[in-house]
Amino acid sequence: MAEAPVKIEPKTLPIGYELQCYTIKSVLGQGGFGITYLAQDNTLEREVAIKEFMPRDIAGRGNDYTVQTINKELHEKLIWGMERFIREARTLSKFNHDNIVRVYSVFEANNTAYMVMSYEHGISFHEKLLRDGRPGEQELMHLLLGLIDGLEVLHEARFIHRDIKPGNIFIREDGTAILLDFGSARQAIGEETMTLTKVVTPGYAPFEQYYGRSDMQGPWTDIYSLGATIYKAITGEPPMDSTFRNRYTGEEAINEIWNELDKHSKEYSTFFLRAIEHALRSNHKERPQSVQEWRTMLEDPSVSTQTQWRLAAGSFNKKLSISESKTKKQNLYLAIAVAISLIFAVFVYIYVTYF
């Protein structure tokens, strides 16, 4: 029999707390799976950001600042999640790209794990949209192409971000955009603990992220989320959640997105808006399959990209299939009408001849 959950008051590490060679200075942010601190690296004498693994649904902090599960049955899940958090940190530490947050190290303490990252000066893209309003196309293209460069490096290493949204994109003081707060470990934990709806962000997560296992996701998953982020910047609202959009037929789902984007055609070029719409297709096979393919669509409107050809072919085949289906139905109706006419003629002949 499972133990009754022990309520542990969630709390952050206090200012001044010594964590190995780091001193906690303030709390930068909190989420369902972690707490991020601003800290001083006393060895290298620089400021860093430290993310603490803290899945609030299954754990909290005790009076001695150690992380404890709310009951014993969840301890293995905490260890399992912590291992994936550490694995994610080790993977990210291998990347040294201007558009990806730099991970310096990862270590275990207080029954949990900590990821040490570069501390960047600037604001999140979410905050920037609130402060400055709708960006122009040139500004969005600059931001988008930089993030695509970062994603290309990640995807080549078979790593997917899985949680791109305005709050997880940081704009440095020089205008460079960087990807923060990767969601791969959270996605794995969500699948294990059956809390996927708390892991994904409505409006920014594609359909396959709600109901597909991690191995069903790929570059097209990040492309959808980044497309949704740009959609938000253009329209002021995120797109309709993919779980609702998936109820529509293909053309209805496309039009639902395109009709909103088209309202801003005086401010943004049609080919740019079309590239964003392609990224938001409900069916992942209809999206650009790589960031290289999507970059081509964004950079050169004169190029008939693989995506455009694939979609055109798909649309043609769909229409051809519908046309063939209609023809078959028409031929069937004609055959039935002819048969009925013949039967009627036979009855008339018999009636006239014998009656």
CSV table of C-alpha atoms in Angstrom, one decimal, residues 37-331:
chain,number,residue,atom,x,y,z
A,37,TYR,CA,19.8,30.7,-9.5
A,38,LEU,CA,22.2,33.5,-10.1
A,39,ALA,CA,25.5,32.5,-8.4
A,40,GLN,CA,29.0,33.6,-8.0
A,41,ASP,CA,31.8,31.2,-9.1
A,42,ASN,CA,34.3,31.8,-6.3
A,43,THR,CA,37.1,29.9,-8.1
A,44,LEU,CA,36.9,31.7,-11.5
A,45,GLU,CA,35.4,34.9,-10.0
A,46,ARG,CA,32.5,35.2,-12.4
A,47,GLU,CA,28.7,35.1,-12.3
A,48,VAL,CA,27.0,31.9,-13.5
A,49,ALA,CA,23.4,30.6,-13.7
A,50,ILE,CA,22.8,27.3,-11.9
A,51,LYS,CA,19.8,25.1,-12.6
A,52,GLU,CA,18.7,22.8,-9.8
A,53,PHE,CA,16.7,19.6,-10.7
A,54,MET,CA,13.5,19.9,-8.7
A,55,PRO,CA,10.4,18.1,-10.1
A,56,ARG,CA,7.7,19.6,-7.9
A,57,ASP,CA,5.1,16.9,-8.6
A,58,ILE,CA,7.2,14.3,-6.9
A,59,ALA,CA,9.7,16.1,-4.7
A,60,GLY,CA,10.3,19.0,-2.3
A,61,ARG,CA,13.0,20.4,0.0
A,62,GLY,CA,13.6,19.4,3.5
A,63,ASN,CA,14.8,21.6,6.4
A,64,ASP,CA,18.4,20.6,5.7
A,65,TYR,CA,18.0,21.8,2.0
A,66,THR,CA,18.1,18.3,0.6
A,67,VAL,CA,15.6,17.3,-2.0
A,68,GLN,CA,13.2,14.6,-0.9
A,69,THR,CA,10.4,12.7,-2.6
A,70,ILE,CA,6.9,13.2,-1.3
A,71,ASN,CA,6.8,9.4,-0.6
A,72,LYS,CA,9.2,6.5,-0.8
A,73,GLU,CA,7.6,5.0,-3.9
A,74,LEU,CA,8.7,8.0,-6.0
A,75,HIS,CA,12.3,7.8,-5.0
A,76,GLU,CA,13.3,5.7,-8.0
A,77,LYS,CA,11.5,8.1,-10.4
A,78,LEU,CA,13.5,11.0,-8.8
A,79,ILE,CA,16.8,9.1,-9.4
A,80,TRP,CA,15.7,8.1,-12.9
A,81,GLY,CA,14.9,11.8,-13.8
A,82,MET,CA,18.1,13.1,-12.2
A,83,GLU,CA,20.1,10.7,-14.3
A,84,ARG,CA,18.5,12.1,-17.5
A,85,PHE,CA,19.0,15.7,-16.3
A,86,ILE,CA,22.7,14.9,-15.8
A,87,ARG,CA,22.9,13.2,-19.2
A,88,GLU,CA,21.3,16.2,-20.9
A,89,ALA,CA,23.8,18.6,-19.2
A,90,ARG,CA,26.7,16.5,-20.4
A,91,THR,CA,25.4,16.5,-23.9
A,92,LEU,CA,24.8,20.3,-23.9
A,93,SER,CA,28.3,20.9,-22.5
A,94,LYS,CA,29.7,19.6,-25.8
A,95,PHE,CA,28.2,22.5,-27.8
A,96,ASN,CA,30.0,25.8,-28.1
A,97,HIS,CA,27.6,27.8,-30.3
A,98,ASP,CA,26.7,31.5,-30.1
A,99,ASN,CA,22.9,30.6,-30.2
A,100,ILE,CA,23.0,27.8,-27.6
A,101,VAL,CA,23.4,28.4,-23.8
A,102,ARG,CA,26.8,27.4,-22.7
A,103,VAL,CA,26.9,24.6,-20.1
A,104,TYR,CA,30.1,24.6,-18.0
A,105,SER,CA,29.6,21.6,-15.6
A,106,VAL,CA,27.1,19.4,-13.8
A,107,PHE,CA,27.4,18.0,-10.3
A,108,GLU,CA,25.3,16.2,-7.6
A,109,ALA,CA,24.5,17.6,-4.2
A,110,ASN,CA,21.6,17.8,-1.8
A,111,ASN,CA,20.2,14.5,-3.2
A,112,THR,CA,19.7,16.2,-6.6
A,113,ALA,CA,21.7,17.6,-9.5
A,114,TYR,CA,22.9,21.1,-10.6
A,115,MET,CA,23.7,22.3,-14.1
A,116,VAL,CA,26.1,25.3,-14.2
A,117,MET,CA,25.6,27.6,-17.2
A,118,SER,CA,26.8,30.9,-18.6
A,119,TYR,CA,24.9,33.9,-17.2
A,120,GLU,CA,23.7,36.1,-20.0
A,121,HIS,CA,22.7,39.8,-19.7
A,122,GLY,CA,19.5,40.7,-21.5
A,123,ILE,CA,15.8,39.7,-21.5
A,124,SER,CA,13.7,36.8,-22.7
A,125,PHE,CA,12.0,37.1,-26.0
A,126,HIS,CA,8.7,36.9,-24.1
A,127,GLU,CA,9.7,40.0,-22.1
A,128,LYS,CA,10.9,41.8,-25.3
A,129,LEU,CA,7.6,41.2,-27.0
A,130,LEU,CA,5.7,42.7,-24.0
A,131,ARG,CA,8.1,45.7,-23.9
A,132,ASP,CA,8.6,46.5,-27.6
A,133,GLY,CA,5.5,45.0,-29.3
A,134,ARG,CA,5.5,43.3,-32.8
A,135,PRO,CA,9.0,43.0,-34.4
A,136,GLY,CA,9.6,43.8,-38.1
A,137,GLU,CA,10.3,41.1,-40.6
A,138,GLN,CA,14.0,41.9,-40.8
A,139,GLU,CA,14.4,41.7,-37.0
A,140,LEU,CA,12.4,38.4,-36.9
A,141,MET,CA,14.5,37.0,-39.8
A,142,HIS,CA,17.7,37.8,-37.9
A,143,LEU,CA,16.5,36.1,-34.8
A,144,LEU,CA,15.1,33.1,-36.6
A,145,LEU,CA,18.1,32.4,-38.7
A,146,GLY,CA,20.4,32.6,-35.7
A,147,LEU,CA,18.2,30.1,-33.8
A,148,ILE,CA,18.1,27.8,-36.8
A,149,ASP,CA,21.9,27.8,-36.9
A,150,GLY,CA,21.9,26.7,-33.3
A,151,LEU,CA,19.3,24.0,-33.9
A,152,GLU,CA,21.2,22.7,-36.9
A,153,VAL,CA,24.1,21.9,-34.6
A,154,LEU,CA,21.8,20.3,-32.0
A,155,HIS,CA,20.0,18.2,-34.6
A,156,GLU,CA,23.2,17.0,-36.2
A,157,ALA,CA,24.1,15.6,-32.8
A,158,ARG,CA,20.6,13.9,-32.7
A,159,PHE,CA,19.5,16.2,-29.9
A,160,ILE,CA,16.1,17.9,-29.8
A,161,HIS,CA,15.2,21.0,-27.7
A,162,ARG,CA,11.5,20.0,-27.2
A,163,ASP,CA,10.5,23.2,-25.4
A,164,ILE,CA,11.0,26.2,-27.7
A,165,LYS,CA,8.8,29.1,-26.8
A,166,PRO,CA,9.3,32.9,-26.2
A,167,GLY,CA,10.2,32.4,-22.5
A,168,ASN,CA,13.0,30.0,-23.4
A,169,ILE,CA,14.7,32.3,-26.0
A,170,PHE,CA,17.0,34.9,-24.5
A,171,ILE,CA,18.0,38.1,-26.3
A,172,ARG,CA,21.4,39.3,-25.3
A,173,GLU,CA,22.2,43.0,-25.1
A,174,ASP,CA,23.8,42.8,-28.6
A,175,GLY,CA,20.5,41.4,-30.0
A,176,THR,CA,21.8,37.8,-30.4
A,177,ALA,CA,19.2,35.1,-29.6
A,178,ILE,CA,20.1,32.0,-27.6
A,179,LEU,CA,18.2,28.9,-26.7
A,180,LEU,CA,17.7,28.2,-23.0
A,181,ASP,CA,15.9,25.6,-20.8
A,182,PHE,CA,16.0,22.5,-22.9
A,183,GLY,CA,13.1,20.1,-22.4
A,184,SER,CA,14.4,16.7,-23.4
A,185,ALA,CA,14.9,15.5,-19.8
A,186,ARG,CA,11.4,16.9,-18.8
A,187,GLN,CA,9.8,15.1,-21.8
A,188,ALA,CA,11.4,11.8,-20.7
A,189,ILE,CA,10.2,12.3,-17.1
A,190,GLY,CA,6.8,13.3,-18.3
A,191,GLU,CA,6.5,10.1,-20.3
A,192,GLU,CA,7.7,8.0,-17.3
A,193,THR,CA,5.4,9.7,-14.8
A,194,MET,CA,2.4,10.1,-17.2
A,195,THR,CA,2.4,13.9,-16.7
A,196,LEU,CA,3.0,14.9,-20.3
A,197,THR,CA,0.3,17.7,-20.2
A,198,LYS,CA,2.4,19.4,-17.5
A,199,VAL,CA,5.6,19.1,-19.5
A,200,VAL,CA,4.5,20.6,-22.9
A,201,THR,CA,3.4,24.2,-23.4
A,202,PRO,CA,0.0,24.5,-25.1
A,203,GLY,CA,0.2,26.4,-28.4
A,204,TYR,CA,3.9,25.7,-28.8
A,205,ALA,CA,4.0,21.9,-28.7
A,206,PRO,CA,3.1,19.9,-31.8
A,207,PHE,CA,0.6,17.0,-31.7
A,208,GLU,CA,3.2,14.3,-31.6
A,209,GLN,CA,4.6,15.7,-28.4
A,210,TYR,CA,1.4,15.1,-26.6
A,211,TYR,CA,0.8,11.5,-27.7
A,212,GLY,CA,4.0,10.3,-29.3
A,213,ARG,CA,6.9,8.8,-27.5
A,214,SER,CA,10.3,10.5,-27.8
A,215,ASP,CA,11.4,8.3,-30.7
A,216,MET,CA,8.5,9.7,-32.8
A,217,GLN,CA,9.9,13.2,-32.6
A,218,GLY,CA,12.6,14.9,-34.6
A,219,PRO,CA,13.8,18.2,-36.1
A,220,TRP,CA,10.2,18.8,-37.3
A,221,THR,CA,9.2,19.0,-33.6
A,222,ASP,CA,11.5,21.9,-32.9
A,223,ILE,CA,10.5,23.5,-36.2
A,224,TYR,CA,6.9,23.5,-35.2
A,225,SER,CA,7.7,25.1,-31.8
A,226,LEU,CA,9.9,27.8,-33.3
A,227,GLY,CA,7.3,28.5,-36.0
A,228,ALA,CA,4.7,28.9,-33.2
A,229,THR,CA,7.0,31.3,-31.5
A,230,ILE,CA,7.3,33.5,-34.6
A,231,TYR,CA,3.5,33.2,-35.1
A,232,LYS,CA,3.1,34.6,-31.6
A,233,ALA,CA,5.5,37.5,-32.4
A,234,ILE,CA,3.5,38.3,-35.6
A,235,THR,CA,-0.1,37.9,-34.4
A,236,GLY,CA,0.2,38.6,-30.7
A,237,GLU,CA,-1.2,35.2,-29.7
A,238,PRO,CA,0.2,31.6,-29.9
A,239,PRO,CA,-1.5,29.3,-32.5
A,240,MET,CA,-4.5,27.2,-31.4
A,241,ASP,CA,-3.2,24.2,-29.4
A,242,SER,CA,-2.3,21.3,-31.7
A,243,THR,CA,-4.6,18.9,-29.9
A,244,PHE,CA,-7.6,21.0,-31.0
A,245,ARG,CA,-6.2,21.7,-34.5
A,246,ASN,CA,-5.7,18.0,-35.1
A,247,ARG,CA,-9.5,17.6,-35.1
A,248,TYR,CA,-9.7,19.6,-38.4
A,249,THR,CA,-9.1,18.1,-41.8
A,250,GLY,CA,-5.9,19.1,-43.5
A,251,GLU,CA,-7.2,22.1,-45.4
A,252,GLU,CA,-9.1,23.4,-42.4
A,253,ALA,CA,-6.1,23.2,-40.2
A,254,ILE,CA,-3.9,25.0,-42.7
A,255,ASN,CA,-6.5,27.7,-43.3
A,256,GLU,CA,-6.9,28.3,-39.5
A,257,ILE,CA,-3.3,29.3,-39.3
A,258,TRP,CA,-3.0,31.0,-42.7
A,259,ASN,CA,-6.0,33.2,-42.3
A,260,GLU,CA,-4.5,34.7,-39.1
A,261,LEU,CA,-1.1,35.2,-40.7
A,262,ASP,CA,-2.6,36.7,-43.8
A,263,LYS,CA,-4.0,39.5,-41.8
A,264,HIS,CA,-0.5,40.8,-41.4
A,265,SER,CA,0.5,40.6,-45.1
A,266,LYS,CA,1.0,44.4,-45.3
A,267,GLU,CA,3.8,44.1,-42.7
A,268,TYR,CA,5.4,40.8,-43.7
A,269,SER,CA,6.1,39.3,-47.1
A,270,THR,CA,3.9,36.5,-48.3
A,271,PHE,CA,6.8,34.0,-48.7
A,272,PHE,CA,7.9,34.7,-45.1
A,273,LEU,CA,4.4,34.1,-43.8
A,274,ARG,CA,4.1,31.0,-45.9
A,275,ALA,CA,7.3,29.6,-44.5
A,276,ILE,CA,5.9,30.1,-41.0
A,277,GLU,CA,2.6,28.4,-41.9
A,278,HIS,CA,4.5,25.4,-43.4
A,279,ALA,CA,6.3,25.0,-40.0
A,280,LEU,CA,2.9,24.8,-38.3
A,281,ARG,CA,1.4,21.9,-40.2
A,282,SER,CA,-0.4,19.5,-38.0
A,283,ASN,CA,1.0,16.5,-39.8
A,284,HIS,CA,4.7,16.4,-39.1
A,285,LYS,CA,5.4,14.9,-42.5
A,286,GLU,CA,4.1,18.1,-44.2
A,287,ARG,CA,6.5,20.3,-42.3
A,288,PRO,CA,10.1,21.0,-43.3
A,289,GLN,CA,11.9,17.9,-42.3
A,290,SER,CA,15.1,19.7,-41.4
A,291,VAL,CA,16.1,23.2,-40.4
A,292,GLN,CA,18.3,23.4,-43.6
A,293,GLU,CA,15.2,22.9,-45.6
A,294,TRP,CA,13.3,25.5,-43.6
A,295,ARG,CA,16.2,28.0,-43.9
A,296,THR,CA,16.0,27.6,-47.7
A,297,MET,CA,12.4,28.6,-47.7
A,298,LEU,CA,13.1,31.6,-45.5
A,299,GLU,CA,16.1,32.9,-47.4
A,300,ASP,CA,15.2,32.6,-51.0
A,301,PRO,CA,11.6,33.0,-52.2
A,302,SER,CA,12.5,32.2,-55.8
A,303,VAL,CA,13.6,28.7,-54.9
A,304,SER,CA,11.1,25.8,-55.2
A,305,THR,CA,12.2,24.0,-52.0
A,306,GLN,CA,11.8,20.3,-51.3
A,307,THR,CA,9.0,21.1,-49.0
A,308,GLN,CA,7.1,23.1,-51.6
A,309,TRP,CA,7.5,20.3,-54.1
A,310,ARG,CA,6.5,17.7,-51.5
A,311,LEU,CA,3.4,19.6,-50.4
A,312,ALA,CA,2.4,20.4,-54.0
A,313,ALA,CA,2.8,16.7,-54.9
A,314,GLY,CA,0.8,15.7,-51.8
A,315,SER,CA,-1.9,18.2,-52.6
A,316,PHE,CA,-2.0,17.0,-56.3
A,317,ASN,CA,-2.2,13.4,-55.3
A,318,LYS,CA,-4.9,14.2,-52.8
A,319,LYS,CA,-7.0,16.1,-55.4
A,320,LEU,CA,-6.3,13.3,-57.9
A,321,SER,CA,-7.5,10.7,-55.4
A,322,ILE,CA,-10.6,12.7,-54.7
A,323,SER,CA,-11.2,13.2,-58.5
A,324,GLU,CA,-10.8,9.4,-59.1
A,325,SER,CA,-13.1,8.7,-56.2
A,326,LYS,CA,-15.8,11.0,-57.7
A,327,THR,CA,-15.4,9.4,-61.1
A,328,LYS,CA,-15.8,5.9,-59.6
A,329,LYS,CA,-19.0,7.1,-57.8
A,330,GLN,CA,-20.3,8.6,-60.9
A,331,ASN,CA,-19.7,5.4,-62.9
